[in-house]
Amino acid sequence: HTYTAVMDGFCKVGRSNESLELLHETLEMGLRPTVVTFNTFFNGYCKEGTPQKGIEVLQLMKERNFMPNYISYSTLLHGLLKWGKVRAAVRVYRGKWWEMVLKRRKG
């Protein structure tokens, strides 16, 4: 929880890249962040005007077997649309959002 709080603080003051470095350090130490930890990055990058970096975070989550939740996708989609990244938002929506919804319905 402490690492998530520090990462969230970095993201809130426009230092999301530094926060991402800290995330990688925690992963190397064998710590397992929660979806809340990853959601701080979606908020941070969207606030900074670089929501497409959130797509990279989404890919990292998938590579590390973390399951994004509806907040992850909603935040990322909102940021992409806010900053005019409509095509990227459509790709996320079509490829990822529905995948999550279908998994929930089956489970």
Coordinates of C-alpha atoms in Angstrom, one line a residue:
H1 CA 0.0 0.0 0.0
T2 CA 2.9 2.4 0.7
Y3 CA 4.3 2.0 -2.8
T4 CA 0.9 2.7 -4.3
A5 CA 0.6 5.9 -2.2
V6 CA 4.0 7.1 -3.3
M7 CA 3.3 6.3 -7.0
D8 CA -0.1 8.0 -6.8
G9 CA 1.7 11.1 -5.3
F10 CA 4.2 11.1 -8.2
C11 CA 1.3 10.8 -10.7
K12 CA -0.7 13.6 -9.2
V13 CA 2.2 16.1 -9.5
G14 CA 3.0 15.2 -13.1
R15 CA 5.8 12.8 -12.5
S16 CA 4.2 9.6 -13.8
N17 CA 7.4 8.4 -15.6
E18 CA 9.2 8.4 -12.2
S19 CA 6.3 6.6 -10.7
L20 CA 6.6 4.0 -13.5
E21 CA 10.3 3.5 -12.6
L22 CA 9.2 2.8 -9.0
L23 CA 6.7 0.3 -10.3
H24 CA 9.3 -1.6 -12.2
E25 CA 11.5 -1.7 -9.1
T26 CA 8.7 -3.1 -7.0
L27 CA 8.0 -5.8 -9.6
E28 CA 11.8 -6.7 -9.6
M29 CA 11.6 -7.0 -5.8
G30 CA 8.8 -9.6 -6.3
L31 CA 6.0 -7.3 -4.9
R32 CA 2.6 -7.7 -6.5
P33 CA 0.8 -4.4 -7.0
T34 CA -3.0 -4.2 -7.2
V35 CA -5.2 -2.9 -10.0
V36 CA -5.5 0.3 -7.9
T37 CA -1.7 0.8 -8.3
F38 CA -2.0 0.5 -12.1
N39 CA -5.1 2.8 -12.1
T40 CA -3.0 5.6 -10.7
F41 CA -1.0 5.5 -13.9
F42 CA -4.1 5.9 -16.1
N43 CA -5.1 8.9 -14.0
G44 CA -1.6 10.4 -14.1
Y45 CA -1.0 10.0 -17.8
C46 CA -4.4 11.3 -18.7
K47 CA -3.9 14.3 -16.4
E48 CA -0.5 15.0 -18.0
G49 CA -2.0 14.9 -21.5
T50 CA -0.2 11.6 -22.5
P51 CA -3.0 9.1 -22.2
Q52 CA -1.5 6.9 -25.0
K53 CA 1.2 6.0 -22.4
G54 CA -1.7 4.4 -20.5
I55 CA -1.9 1.8 -23.3
E56 CA 1.6 0.8 -22.5
V57 CA 0.6 0.3 -18.9
L58 CA -2.3 -1.8 -20.0
Q59 CA 0.1 -3.9 -22.0
L60 CA 2.4 -4.3 -19.0
M61 CA -0.6 -5.4 -17.0
K62 CA -1.4 -8.1 -19.5
E63 CA 2.2 -9.2 -19.7
R64 CA 2.3 -9.6 -15.9
N65 CA -1.1 -11.3 -15.7
F66 CA -2.9 -8.4 -13.9
M67 CA -6.5 -8.0 -14.8
P68 CA -7.7 -4.4 -15.5
N69 CA -11.1 -3.5 -14.2
Y70 CA -13.8 -1.2 -15.5
I71 CA -12.2 1.7 -13.7
S72 CA -8.9 1.0 -15.6
Y73 CA -10.7 1.0 -19.0
S74 CA -13.1 3.9 -18.2
T75 CA -10.2 6.1 -17.1
L76 CA -8.1 5.3 -20.0
L77 CA -10.9 5.7 -22.5
H78 CA -11.9 9.1 -21.0
G79 CA -8.3 10.3 -21.2
L80 CA -7.8 9.2 -24.7
L81 CA -11.0 10.9 -25.8
K82 CA -10.3 14.0 -23.8
W83 CA -7.0 14.5 -25.6
G84 CA -8.4 13.7 -29.1
K85 CA -6.9 10.2 -29.4
V86 CA -10.1 8.8 -30.9
R87 CA -8.6 6.0 -32.9
A88 CA -6.6 4.7 -29.9
A89 CA -9.8 4.9 -27.8
V90 CA -11.7 2.9 -30.3
R91 CA -9.0 0.2 -30.4
V92 CA -9.0 0.0 -26.7
Y93 CA -12.7 -0.1 -26.6
R94 CA -13.1 -2.8 -29.2
G95 CA -10.2 -5.0 -28.2
K96 CA -10.0 -4.7 -24.4
W97 CA -13.2 -3.4 -22.9
W98 CA -15.5 -6.1 -24.4
E99 CA -12.9 -8.8 -23.6
M100 CA -13.2 -7.8 -19.9
V101 CA -17.0 -7.6 -20.0
L102 CA -17.3 -11.1 -21.6
K103 CA -15.0 -12.6 -19.0
R104 CA -17.1 -11.2 -16.2
R105 CA -20.3 -12.6 -17.7
K106 CA -18.8 -16.0 -18.1
G107 CA -17.3 -16.0 -14.6

